[in-house]
Amino acid sequence: MVPVIVFGSINMDLVARTPRLPQPGETVVGYQFASLPGGKGANQAVAAARLGAPTCMVGCVGGDRFGHDLLSGLRAAGVNCDRVRIDPSTSSGVAIIEVDDQAENHIVIIPGANGTLGMEDVGRLPIEPSRQGEFPGYLLLQLEIPLTAVVAAAQTAHRQGAKVILDPAPAQPLPSEMYSWVDILTPNQVEAAQLVGFPVHHPDAAKRAAAILQERGSQTVIIKMGKKGAYCTAPSGEFWIPAFSVTAVDTVAAGDAFNGGLAAALVKGLSLRQAVVEATAVAALSVTQPGAQVSMPSAQALQNFLAQNL
């Protein structure tokens, strides 16, 4: 199996559960608190590794207790952390998360060590083709680290023949040239709307938005629409994958579960359609459990779920 390489954020999630999300200026009494490992990059790495894909994380943590705990959690999930840098001069990244009883959330991110990632870290990406010219694998990217580093990583991977999967979250304008370095672009409906400039609330809008993003240069575009499923357009055609029906407890890392599941499925050699089905199932399973990395299912849990629901 070719490797999954994740270049991105590693955070400690400080999660507060509350009956409802507060309005601006309002104080709401919560009923539960937990410190849980997170960060979009680390979440995707854990999702892929738990599904059996050989996974390498490239990122940075601070020289604090959070950094120690974050690395321990990644390694326990089977993620190779040899290329995660420890910066004793700064704190580890932190995400402050509020989750209500409807499983909706508010998130505030303090980048910390994630904000120090740059060209030196791009140079540590293990994406050089082997001497036999083998496919170097899939590079998963997100936007919780400096955009300059993400752009450089995408360009480097593209030049080396790796497949780049970009989750454009948190949404921000992308350099026009970057789209052509991204093989699979996976915004959710909010991020897609911010990229194209119009609401993406229904399948027709998703189709229109995906076409625009594909025209910008990305070969394949998958728009994740939560309970409505996922729309995909690729050179081989377009298709819609409906969501699986589950009882959601916490939607915090659903998008990360999807991307990690997508990469793990592609590593196994599944077709794009099959991979999107599995990614949708991984996302569905993740929302049935609280937390980010702790909610990522195992390969056996995924197979059991698919056997019961397909």
PDB file of C-alpha atoms in Angstrom:
ATOM      1  CA  MET A   1       0.000   0.000   0.000  1.00  0.00           C
ATOM      2  CA  VAL A   2       1.258   3.481  -0.860  1.00  0.00           C
ATOM      3  CA  PRO A   3       1.517   5.915   2.045  1.00  0.00           C
ATOM      4  CA  VAL A   4      -0.809   8.633   3.229  1.00  0.00           C
ATOM      5  CA  ILE A   5       1.182  11.747   4.142  1.00  0.00           C
ATOM      6  CA  VAL A   6      -0.567  14.408   6.191  1.00  0.00           C
ATOM      7  CA  PHE A   7       0.848  17.926   6.411  1.00  0.00           C
ATOM      8  CA  GLY A   8      -1.164  20.051   8.771  1.00  0.00           C
ATOM      9  CA  SER A   9      -2.324  21.087  12.205  1.00  0.00           C
ATOM     10  CA  ILE A  10      -2.045  19.232  15.497  1.00  0.00           C
ATOM     11  CA  ASN A  11      -4.231  20.704  18.249  1.00  0.00           C
ATOM     12  CA  MET A  12      -5.514  19.956  21.690  1.00  0.00           C
ATOM     13  CA  ASP A  13      -9.293  20.389  21.644  1.00  0.00           C
ATOM     14  CA  LEU A  14     -10.811  21.923  24.769  1.00  0.00           C
ATOM     15  CA  VAL A  15     -14.435  20.855  24.422  1.00  0.00           C
ATOM     16  CA  ALA A  16     -17.399  22.256  26.354  1.00  0.00           C
ATOM     17  CA  ARG A  17     -20.821  20.631  26.058  1.00  0.00           C
ATOM     18  CA  THR A  18     -23.791  22.968  26.476  1.00  0.00           C
ATOM     19  CA  PRO A  19     -27.553  22.706  25.874  1.00  0.00           C
ATOM     20  CA  ARG A  20     -27.332  25.441  23.240  1.00  0.00           C
ATOM     21  CA  LEU A  21     -24.698  27.713  21.720  1.00  0.00           C
ATOM     22  CA  PRO A  22     -24.501  31.204  23.263  1.00  0.00           C
ATOM     23  CA  GLN A  23     -25.451  34.357  21.419  1.00  0.00           C
ATOM     24  CA  PRO A  24     -22.906  37.224  21.293  1.00  0.00           C
ATOM     25  CA  GLY A  25     -22.491  38.625  24.800  1.00  0.00           C
ATOM     26  CA  GLU A  26     -24.441  35.770  26.406  1.00  0.00           C
ATOM     27  CA  THR A  27     -23.208  33.340  29.059  1.00  0.00           C
ATOM     28  CA  VAL A  28     -24.582  29.795  28.898  1.00  0.00           C
ATOM     29  CA  VAL A  29     -23.979  27.184  31.604  1.00  0.00           C
ATOM     30  CA  GLY A  30     -22.473  23.985  30.188  1.00  0.00           C
ATOM     31  CA  TYR A  31     -22.501  20.523  31.713  1.00  0.00           C
ATOM     32  CA  GLN A  32     -19.342  18.742  30.499  1.00  0.00           C
ATOM     33  CA  PHE A  33     -15.702  19.513  29.669  1.00  0.00           C
ATOM     34  CA  ALA A  34     -12.935  17.424  28.113  1.00  0.00           C
ATOM     35  CA  SER A  35      -9.437  17.863  26.688  1.00  0.00           C
ATOM     36  CA  LEU A  36      -9.204  15.790  23.506  1.00  0.00           C
ATOM     37  CA  PRO A  37      -6.543  15.540  20.774  1.00  0.00           C
ATOM     38  CA  GLY A  38      -7.569  17.237  17.530  1.00  0.00           C
ATOM     39  CA  GLY A  39      -6.441  19.509  14.701  1.00  0.00           C
ATOM     40  CA  LYS A  40      -7.587  18.920  11.133  1.00  0.00           C
ATOM     41  CA  GLY A  41      -4.264  17.466  10.059  1.00  0.00           C
ATOM     42  CA  ALA A  42      -3.917  15.135  13.022  1.00  0.00           C
ATOM     43  CA  ASN A  43      -7.584  14.119  12.802  1.00  0.00           C
ATOM     44  CA  GLN A  44      -7.169  13.085   9.178  1.00  0.00           C
ATOM     45  CA  ALA A  45      -3.980  11.191  10.005  1.00  0.00           C
ATOM     46  CA  VAL A  46      -5.677   9.239  12.782  1.00  0.00           C
ATOM     47  CA  ALA A  47      -8.688   8.490  10.568  1.00  0.00           C
ATOM     48  CA  ALA A  48      -6.477   7.046   7.830  1.00  0.00           C
ATOM     49  CA  ALA A  49      -4.218   5.108  10.203  1.00  0.00           C
ATOM     50  CA  ARG A  50      -7.109   3.499  12.101  1.00  0.00           C
ATOM     51  CA  LEU A  51      -8.472   2.292   8.781  1.00  0.00           C
ATOM     52  CA  GLY A  52      -5.199   0.505   8.069  1.00  0.00           C
ATOM     53  CA  ALA A  53      -3.428   2.967   5.765  1.00  0.00           C
ATOM     54  CA  PRO A  54       0.304   3.529   6.387  1.00  0.00           C
ATOM     55  CA  THR A  55       0.232   7.141   7.569  1.00  0.00           C
ATOM     56  CA  CYS A  56       2.955   9.719   8.214  1.00  0.00           C
ATOM     57  CA  MET A  57       2.274  13.039   9.989  1.00  0.00           C
ATOM     58  CA  VAL A  58       4.330  16.155   9.255  1.00  0.00           C
ATOM     59  CA  GLY A  59       3.661  19.064  11.591  1.00  0.00           C
ATOM     60  CA  CYS A  60       4.732  20.799  14.786  1.00  0.00           C
ATOM     61  CA  VAL A  61       3.806  20.771  18.471  1.00  0.00           C
ATOM     62  CA  GLY A  62       5.011  22.935  21.336  1.00  0.00           C
ATOM     63  CA  GLY A  63       7.345  21.925  24.124  1.00  0.00           C
ATOM     64  CA  ASP A  64       4.471  21.664  26.611  1.00  0.00           C
ATOM     65  CA  ARG A  65       2.400  18.888  28.142  1.00  0.00           C
ATOM     66  CA  PHE A  66      -0.160  19.209  25.363  1.00  0.00           C
ATOM     67  CA  GLY A  67       2.579  18.515  22.806  1.00  0.00           C
ATOM     68  CA  HIS A  68       3.653  15.362  24.643  1.00  0.00           C
ATOM     69  CA  ASP A  69       0.082  14.121  24.912  1.00  0.00           C
ATOM     70  CA  LEU A  70      -0.696  14.898  21.272  1.00  0.00           C
ATOM     71  CA  LEU A  71       2.279  12.908  20.002  1.00  0.00           C
ATOM     72  CA  SER A  72       1.429  10.004  22.303  1.00  0.00           C
ATOM     73  CA  GLY A  73      -2.115   9.924  20.943  1.00  0.00           C
ATOM     74  CA  LEU A  74      -0.984   9.961  17.325  1.00  0.00           C
ATOM     75  CA  ARG A  75       1.490   7.157  17.877  1.00  0.00           C
ATOM     76  CA  ALA A  76      -1.101   5.087  19.732  1.00  0.00           C
ATOM     77  CA  ALA A  77      -3.346   5.360  16.656  1.00  0.00           C
ATOM     78  CA  GLY A  78      -0.563   4.025  14.445  1.00  0.00           C
ATOM     79  CA  VAL A  79       0.603   7.323  12.924  1.00  0.00           C
ATOM     80  CA  ASN A  80       4.308   7.725  12.141  1.00  0.00           C
ATOM     81  CA  CYS A  81       5.400  10.924  13.928  1.00  0.00           C
ATOM     82  CA  ASP A  82       9.104  10.895  13.065  1.00  0.00           C
ATOM     83  CA  ARG A  83       8.639  14.087  11.026  1.00  0.00           C
ATOM     84  CA  VAL A  84       6.659  16.024  13.628  1.00  0.00           C
ATOM     85  CA  ARG A  85       8.820  18.876  14.923  1.00  0.00           C
ATOM     86  CA  ILE A  86       8.824  19.946  18.583  1.00  0.00           C
ATOM     87  CA  ASP A  87       9.261  23.694  19.148  1.00  0.00           C
ATOM     88  CA  PRO A  88      10.062  24.383  22.819  1.00  0.00           C
ATOM     89  CA  SER A  89       9.721  28.139  22.277  1.00  0.00           C
ATOM     90  CA  THR A  90       5.953  28.081  21.697  1.00  0.00           C
ATOM     91  CA  SER A  91       2.741  26.423  22.856  1.00  0.00           C
ATOM     92  CA  SER A  92       0.972  23.625  21.078  1.00  0.00           C
ATOM     93  CA  GLY A  93      -2.062  24.530  18.987  1.00  0.00           C
ATOM     94  CA  VAL A  94      -5.372  24.700  20.834  1.00  0.00           C
ATOM     95  CA  ALA A  95      -8.985  24.609  19.636  1.00  0.00           C
ATOM     96  CA  ILE A  96     -11.728  25.859  21.965  1.00  0.00           C
ATOM     97  CA  ILE A  97     -14.943  24.080  20.984  1.00  0.00           C
ATOM     98  CA  GLU A  98     -18.538  24.489  22.091  1.00  0.00           C
ATOM     99  CA  VAL A  99     -20.949  21.674  21.181  1.00  0.00           C
ATOM    100  CA  ASP A 100     -24.710  21.884  21.773  1.00  0.00           C
ATOM    101  CA  ASP A 101     -27.361  19.207  22.199  1.00  0.00           C
ATOM    102  CA  GLN A 102     -28.153  19.301  18.466  1.00  0.00           C
ATOM    103  CA  ALA A 103     -24.493  18.387  17.746  1.00  0.00           C
ATOM    104  CA  GLU A 104     -23.777  21.830  16.242  1.00  0.00           C
ATOM    105  CA  ASN A 105     -20.570  23.601  17.214  1.00  0.00           C
ATOM    106  CA  HIS A 106     -18.573  26.819  17.486  1.00  0.00           C
ATOM    107  CA  ILE A 107     -14.772  26.583  17.218  1.00  0.00           C
ATOM    108  CA  VAL A 108     -11.976  29.063  18.014  1.00  0.00           C
ATOM    109  CA  ILE A 109      -8.434  28.052  17.035  1.00  0.00           C
ATOM    110  CA  ILE A 110      -5.149  29.336  18.512  1.00  0.00           C
ATOM    111  CA  PRO A 111      -2.467  28.105  16.071  1.00  0.00           C
ATOM    112  CA  GLY A 112       0.524  28.044  18.429  1.00  0.00           C
ATOM    113  CA  ALA A 113       3.196  25.715  17.017  1.00  0.00           C
ATOM    114  CA  ASN A 114       1.083  25.109  13.904  1.00  0.00           C
ATOM    115  CA  GLY A 115       1.699  28.717  12.906  1.00  0.00           C
ATOM    116  CA  THR A 116       5.457  28.128  12.735  1.00  0.00           C
ATOM    117  CA  LEU A 117       5.272  25.622   9.871  1.00  0.00           C
ATOM    118  CA  GLY A 118       7.170  26.785   6.796  1.00  0.00           C
ATOM    119  CA  MET A 119       9.496  25.793   3.982  1.00  0.00           C
ATOM    120  CA  GLU A 120      11.794  23.809   6.259  1.00  0.00           C
ATOM    121  CA  ASP A 121       8.867  21.576   7.132  1.00  0.00           C
ATOM    122  CA  VAL A 122       7.820  21.273   3.480  1.00  0.00           C
ATOM    123  CA  GLY A 123      11.331  19.969   2.842  1.00  0.00           C
ATOM    124  CA  ARG A 124      10.689  17.139   5.302  1.00  0.00           C
ATOM    125  CA  LEU A 125       7.724  15.757   3.388  1.00  0.00           C
ATOM    126  CA  PRO A 126       8.537  12.131   2.435  1.00  0.00           C
ATOM    127  CA  ILE A 127       7.193  12.389  -1.103  1.00  0.00           C
ATOM    128  CA  GLU A 128      10.183  11.716  -3.325  1.00  0.00           C
ATOM    129  CA  PRO A 129       9.500   8.876  -5.792  1.00  0.00           C
ATOM    130  CA  SER A 130      11.462   5.712  -5.150  1.00  0.00           C
ATOM    131  CA  ARG A 131      14.273   4.684  -7.452  1.00  0.00           C
ATOM    132  CA  GLN A 132      11.860   2.282  -9.120  1.00  0.00           C
ATOM    133  CA  GLY A 133       9.578   5.206  -9.974  1.00  0.00           C
ATOM    134  CA  GLU A 134       6.775   3.995  -7.721  1.00  0.00           C
ATOM    135  CA  PHE A 135       3.787   6.205  -6.943  1.00  0.00           C
ATOM    136  CA  PRO A 136       4.805   8.256  -3.861  1.00  0.00           C
ATOM    137  CA  GLY A 137       1.358   8.305  -2.285  1.00  0.00           C
ATOM    138  CA  TYR A 138      -1.346  10.761  -1.247  1.00  0.00           C
ATOM    139  CA  LEU A 139      -0.706  14.094   0.447  1.00  0.00           C
ATOM    140  CA  LEU A 140      -3.538  15.399   2.627  1.00  0.00           C
ATOM    141  CA  LEU A 141      -3.637  19.168   3.209  1.00  0.00           C
ATOM    142  CA  GLN A 142      -5.891  21.571   5.118  1.00  0.00           C
ATOM    143  CA  LEU A 143      -5.741  25.304   5.905  1.00  0.00           C
ATOM    144  CA  GLU A 144      -5.081  25.461   9.654  1.00  0.00           C
ATOM    145  CA  ILE A 145      -1.382  26.126   9.026  1.00  0.00           C
ATOM    146  CA  PRO A 146       0.202  29.042   7.088  1.00  0.00           C
ATOM    147  CA  LEU A 147      -1.151  29.152   3.545  1.00  0.00           C
ATOM    148  CA  THR A 148       2.336  29.699   2.101  1.00  0.00           C
ATOM    149  CA  ALA A 149       3.400  26.318   3.509  1.00  0.00           C
ATOM    150  CA  VAL A 150       0.276  24.598   2.175  1.00  0.00           C
ATOM    151  CA  VAL A 151       0.812  26.049  -1.308  1.00  0.00           C
ATOM    152  CA  ALA A 152       4.468  25.012  -1.338  1.00  0.00           C
ATOM    153  CA  ALA A 153       3.585  21.499  -0.170  1.00  0.00           C
ATOM    154  CA  ALA A 154       0.958  21.120  -2.895  1.00  0.00           C
ATOM    155  CA  GLN A 155       3.380  22.281  -5.567  1.00  0.00           C
ATOM    156  CA  THR A 156       6.138  19.995  -4.297  1.00  0.00           C
ATOM    157  CA  ALA A 157       3.866  16.952  -4.169  1.00  0.00           C
ATOM    158  CA  HIS A 158       2.478  17.694  -7.632  1.00  0.00           C
ATOM    159  CA  ARG A 159       5.978  17.890  -9.093  1.00  0.00           C
ATOM    160  CA  GLN A 160       6.919  14.562  -7.495  1.00  0.00           C
ATOM    161  CA  GLY A 161       3.826  12.800  -8.808  1.00  0.00           C
ATOM    162  CA  ALA A 162       1.948  12.422  -5.516  1.00  0.00           C
ATOM    163  CA  LYS A 163      -1.819  12.921  -5.437  1.00  0.00           C
ATOM    164  CA  VAL A 164      -2.885  15.997  -3.466  1.00  0.00           C
ATOM    165  CA  ILE A 165      -6.158  16.014  -1.506  1.00  0.00           C
ATOM    166  CA  LEU A 166      -7.011  19.467  -0.140  1.00  0.00           C
ATOM    167  CA  ASP A 167      -9.680  20.160   2.458  1.00  0.00           C
ATOM    168  CA  PRO A 168     -10.011  23.977   2.078  1.00  0.00           C
ATOM    169  CA  ALA A 169     -10.908  24.546   5.723  1.00  0.00           C
ATOM    170  CA  PRO A 170     -11.074  26.989   7.342  1.00  0.00           C
ATOM    171  CA  ALA A 171     -12.112  28.554   4.031  1.00  0.00           C
ATOM    172  CA  GLN A 172      -9.960  31.334   2.614  1.00  0.00           C
ATOM    173  CA  PRO A 173      -9.061  32.552  -0.883  1.00  0.00           C
ATOM    174  CA  LEU A 174      -6.629  30.256  -2.652  1.00  0.00           C
ATOM    175  CA  PRO A 175      -3.941  31.332  -5.145  1.00  0.00           C
ATOM    176  CA  SER A 176      -5.286  30.642  -8.622  1.00  0.00           C
ATOM    177  CA  GLU A 177      -2.319  28.470  -9.547  1.00  0.00           C
ATOM    178  CA  MET A 178      -2.885  26.178  -6.576  1.00  0.00           C
ATOM    179  CA  TYR A 179      -6.037  24.602  -8.000  1.00  0.00           C
ATOM    180  CA  SER A 180      -4.039  22.870 -10.726  1.00  0.00           C
ATOM    181  CA  TRP A 181      -1.814  21.252  -8.072  1.00  0.00           C
ATOM    182  CA  VAL A 182      -4.800  19.782  -6.220  1.00  0.00           C
ATOM    183  CA  ASP A 183      -6.046  16.444  -7.542  1.00  0.00           C
ATOM    184  CA  ILE A 184      -9.058  16.216  -5.215  1.00  0.00           C
ATOM    185  CA  LEU A 185     -10.652  19.291  -3.628  1.00  0.00           C
ATOM    186  CA  THR A 186     -13.094  18.508  -0.796  1.00  0.00           C
ATOM    187  CA  PRO A 187     -14.932  21.585   0.561  1.00  0.00           C
ATOM    188  CA  ASN A 188     -18.078  21.291   2.606  1.00  0.00           C
ATOM    189  CA  GLN A 189     -21.070  23.336   1.488  1.00  0.00           C
ATOM    190  CA  VAL A 190     -20.069  26.400   3.557  1.00  0.00           C
ATOM    191  CA  GLU A 191     -16.490  26.352   2.281  1.00  0.00           C
ATOM    192  CA  ALA A 192     -17.653  25.783  -1.290  1.00  0.00           C
ATOM    193  CA  ALA A 193     -19.931  28.815  -1.008  1.00  0.00           C
ATOM    194  CA  GLN A 194     -17.058  30.972   0.229  1.00  0.00           C
ATOM    195  CA  LEU A 195     -14.851  29.819  -2.636  1.00  0.00           C
ATOM    196  CA  VAL A 196     -17.405  30.416  -5.406  1.00  0.00           C
ATOM    197  CA  GLY A 197     -19.370  33.340  -3.984  1.00  0.00           C
ATOM    198  CA  PHE A 198     -22.921  31.950  -3.840  1.00  0.00           C
ATOM    199  CA  PRO A 199     -24.865  29.694  -1.420  1.00  0.00           C
ATOM    200  CA  VAL A 200     -24.503  25.928  -1.811  1.00  0.00           C
ATOM    201  CA  HIS A 201     -27.589  24.599  -0.050  1.00  0.00           C
ATOM    202  CA  HIS A 202     -28.921  22.050  -2.543  1.00  0.00           C
ATOM    203  CA  PRO A 203     -27.653  19.555  -5.159  1.00  0.00           C
ATOM    204  CA  ASP A 204     -28.041  21.891  -8.142  1.00  0.00           C
ATOM    205  CA  ALA A 205     -25.942  24.551  -6.419  1.00  0.00           C
ATOM    206  CA  ALA A 206     -23.358  21.931  -5.468  1.00  0.00           C
ATOM    207  CA  LYS A 207     -23.124  20.817  -9.077  1.00  0.00           C
ATOM    208  CA  ARG A 208     -22.662  24.414 -10.264  1.00  0.00           C
ATOM    209  CA  ALA A 209     -20.063  25.168  -7.588  1.00  0.00           C
ATOM    210  CA  ALA A 210     -18.112  21.986  -8.294  1.00  0.00           C
ATOM    211  CA  ALA A 211     -18.006  22.799 -12.009  1.00  0.00           C
ATOM    212  CA  ILE A 212     -16.538  26.227 -11.260  1.00  0.00           C
ATOM    213  CA  LEU A 213     -13.888  24.781  -8.951  1.00  0.00           C
ATOM    214  CA  GLN A 214     -13.052  22.121 -11.515  1.00  0.00           C
ATOM    215  CA  GLU A 215     -12.668  24.795 -14.185  1.00  0.00           C
ATOM    216  CA  ARG A 216     -10.115  26.521 -11.948  1.00  0.00           C
ATOM    217  CA  GLY A 217      -7.882  23.490 -12.272  1.00  0.00           C
ATOM    218  CA  SER A 218      -8.699  20.787  -9.720  1.00  0.00           C
ATOM    219  CA  GLN A 219      -9.338  17.495 -11.531  1.00  0.00           C
ATOM    220  CA  THR A 220     -11.845  16.162  -9.010  1.00  0.00           C
ATOM    221  CA  VAL A 221     -14.151  18.123  -6.700  1.00  0.00           C
ATOM    222  CA  ILE A 222     -16.154  16.553  -3.880  1.00  0.00           C
ATOM    223  CA  ILE A 223     -18.608  18.797  -2.031  1.00  0.00           C
ATOM    224  CA  LYS A 224     -19.519  17.433   1.394  1.00  0.00           C
ATOM    225  CA  MET A 225     -23.085  18.370   2.337  1.00  0.00           C
ATOM    226  CA  GLY A 226     -23.574  16.674   5.695  1.00  0.00           C
ATOM    227  CA  LYS A 227     -26.944  14.951   5.993  1.00  0.00           C
ATOM    228  CA  LYS A 228     -27.555  15.493   2.270  1.00  0.00           C
ATOM    229  CA  GLY A 229     -24.556  13.411   1.233  1.00  0.00           C
ATOM    230  CA  ALA A 230     -21.681  14.226  -1.095  1.00  0.00           C
ATOM    231  CA  TYR A 231     -21.552  15.363  -4.723  1.00  0.00           C
ATOM    232  CA  CYS A 232     -18.514  14.444  -6.822  1.00  0.00           C
ATOM    233  CA  THR A 233     -17.412  15.511 -10.282  1.00  0.00           C
ATOM    234  CA  ALA A 234     -14.311  14.026 -11.879  1.00  0.00           C
ATOM    235  CA  PRO A 235     -12.854  13.519 -15.364  1.00  0.00           C
ATOM    236  CA  SER A 236     -14.582  10.125 -15.415  1.00  0.00           C
ATOM    237  CA  GLY A 237     -18.013  11.612 -14.680  1.00  0.00           C
ATOM    238  CA  GLU A 238     -20.202  12.853 -11.849  1.00  0.00           C
ATOM    239  CA  PHE A 239     -22.201  11.143  -9.116  1.00  0.00           C
ATOM    240  CA  TRP A 240     -24.060  11.770  -5.862  1.00  0.00           C
ATOM    241  CA  ILE A 241     -23.563   9.632  -2.753  1.00  0.00           C
ATOM    242  CA  PRO A 242     -26.388   9.902  -0.181  1.00  0.00           C
ATOM    243  CA  ALA A 243     -25.541  10.206   3.494  1.00  0.00           C
ATOM    244  CA  PHE A 244     -25.967   7.270   5.850  1.00  0.00           C
ATOM    245  CA  SER A 245     -28.706   7.668   8.455  1.00  0.00           C
ATOM    246  CA  VAL A 246     -27.202   7.855  11.957  1.00  0.00           C
ATOM    247  CA  THR A 247     -27.932   9.648  15.222  1.00  0.00           C
ATOM    248  CA  ALA A 248     -25.395  12.475  15.458  1.00  0.00           C
ATOM    249  CA  VAL A 249     -23.769  13.184  18.817  1.00  0.00           C
ATOM    250  CA  ASP A 250     -20.869  15.430  17.762  1.00  0.00           C
ATOM    251  CA  THR A 251     -20.122  16.694  14.230  1.00  0.00           C
ATOM    252  CA  VAL A 252     -16.771  18.351  15.076  1.00  0.00           C
ATOM    253  CA  ALA A 253     -14.480  16.130  12.978  1.00  0.00           C
ATOM    254  CA  ALA A 254     -16.868  14.755  10.357  1.00  0.00           C
ATOM    255  CA  GLY A 255     -15.052  16.455   7.483  1.00  0.00           C
ATOM    256  CA  ASP A 256     -11.685  15.195   8.707  1.00  0.00           C
ATOM    257  CA  ALA A 257     -13.087  11.673   9.027  1.00  0.00           C
ATOM    258  CA  PHE A 258     -14.308  11.918   5.435  1.00  0.00           C
ATOM    259  CA  ASN A 259     -10.910  12.971   4.081  1.00  0.00           C
ATOM    260  CA  GLY A 260      -8.976  10.391   6.076  1.00  0.00           C
ATOM    261  CA  GLY A 261     -11.447   7.738   4.991  1.00  0.00           C
ATOM    262  CA  LEU A 262     -11.203   8.850   1.368  1.00  0.00           C
ATOM    263  CA  ALA A 263      -7.406   8.567   1.361  1.00  0.00           C
ATOM    264  CA  ALA A 264      -7.465   5.194   3.102  1.00  0.00           C
ATOM    265  CA  ALA A 265      -9.944   3.851   0.546  1.00  0.00           C
ATOM    266  CA  LEU A 266      -7.914   5.132  -2.403  1.00  0.00           C
ATOM    267  CA  VAL A 267      -4.756   3.591  -0.938  1.00  0.00           C
ATOM    268  CA  LYS A 268      -6.556   0.220  -1.011  1.00  0.00           C
ATOM    269  CA  GLY A 269      -7.107   0.694  -4.731  1.00  0.00           C
ATOM    270  CA  LEU A 270     -10.842   1.339  -4.628  1.00  0.00           C
ATOM    271  CA  SER A 271     -12.512   3.306  -7.404  1.00  0.00           C
ATOM    272  CA  LEU A 272     -13.345   6.949  -6.728  1.00  0.00           C
ATOM    273  CA  ARG A 273     -17.047   6.144  -6.299  1.00  0.00           C
ATOM    274  CA  GLN A 274     -16.302   3.308  -3.862  1.00  0.00           C
ATOM    275  CA  ALA A 275     -13.870   5.554  -1.999  1.00  0.00           C
ATOM    276  CA  VAL A 276     -16.477   8.303  -1.595  1.00  0.00           C
ATOM    277  CA  VAL A 277     -18.971   5.741  -0.294  1.00  0.00           C
ATOM    278  CA  GLU A 278     -16.472   4.564   2.316  1.00  0.00           C
ATOM    279  CA  ALA A 279     -15.506   8.134   3.201  1.00  0.00           C
ATOM    280  CA  THR A 280     -19.178   8.984   3.712  1.00  0.00           C
ATOM    281  CA  ALA A 281     -19.528   5.965   5.988  1.00  0.00           C
ATOM    282  CA  VAL A 282     -16.446   6.935   8.005  1.00  0.00           C
ATOM    283  CA  ALA A 283     -17.869  10.431   8.475  1.00  0.00           C
ATOM    284  CA  ALA A 284     -21.224   8.978   9.539  1.00  0.00           C
ATOM    285  CA  LEU A 285     -19.592   6.734  12.115  1.00  0.00           C
ATOM    286  CA  SER A 286     -17.502   9.601  13.480  1.00  0.00           C
ATOM    287  CA  VAL A 287     -20.499  11.762  14.348  1.00  0.00           C
ATOM    288  CA  THR A 288     -22.012   9.017  16.502  1.00  0.00           C
ATOM    289  CA  GLN A 289     -19.210   9.477  19.047  1.00  0.00           C
ATOM    290  CA  PRO A 290     -18.017  12.587  20.927  1.00  0.00           C
ATOM    291  CA  GLY A 291     -14.608  14.097  20.239  1.00  0.00           C
ATOM    292  CA  ALA A 292     -12.389  14.340  17.190  1.00  0.00           C
ATOM    293  CA  GLN A 293      -9.656  11.702  16.987  1.00  0.00           C
ATOM    294  CA  VAL A 294     -11.348   9.454  19.519  1.00  0.00           C
ATOM    295  CA  SER A 295     -14.391   9.241  17.227  1.00  0.00           C
ATOM    296  CA  MET A 296     -12.503   7.844  14.224  1.00  0.00           C
ATOM    297  CA  PRO A 297     -13.636   4.260  13.497  1.00  0.00           C
ATOM    298  CA  SER A 298     -11.446   1.206  13.028  1.00  0.00           C
ATOM    299  CA  ALA A 299     -11.315  -0.744   9.786  1.00  0.00           C
ATOM    300  CA  GLN A 300     -13.440  -3.490  11.356  1.00  0.00           C
ATOM    301  CA  ALA A 301     -16.062  -1.014  12.572  1.00  0.00           C
ATOM    302  CA  LEU A 302     -16.256   0.438   9.073  1.00  0.00           C
ATOM    303  CA  GLN A 303     -16.691  -2.958   7.439  1.00  0.00           C
ATOM    304  CA  ASN A 304     -19.389  -3.926   9.933  1.00  0.00           C
ATOM    305  CA  PHE A 305     -21.218  -0.665   9.293  1.00  0.00           C
ATOM    306  CA  LEU A 306     -21.034  -1.057   5.509  1.00  0.00           C
ATOM    307  CA  ALA A 307     -22.262  -4.648   5.734  1.00  0.00           C
ATOM    308  CA  GLN A 308     -25.306  -3.475   7.691  1.00  0.00           C
ATOM    309  CA  ASN A 309     -26.085  -0.393   5.625  1.00  0.00           C
ATOM    310  CA  LEU A 310     -25.353  -1.218   1.965  1.00  0.00           C
TER     311      LEU A 310
END
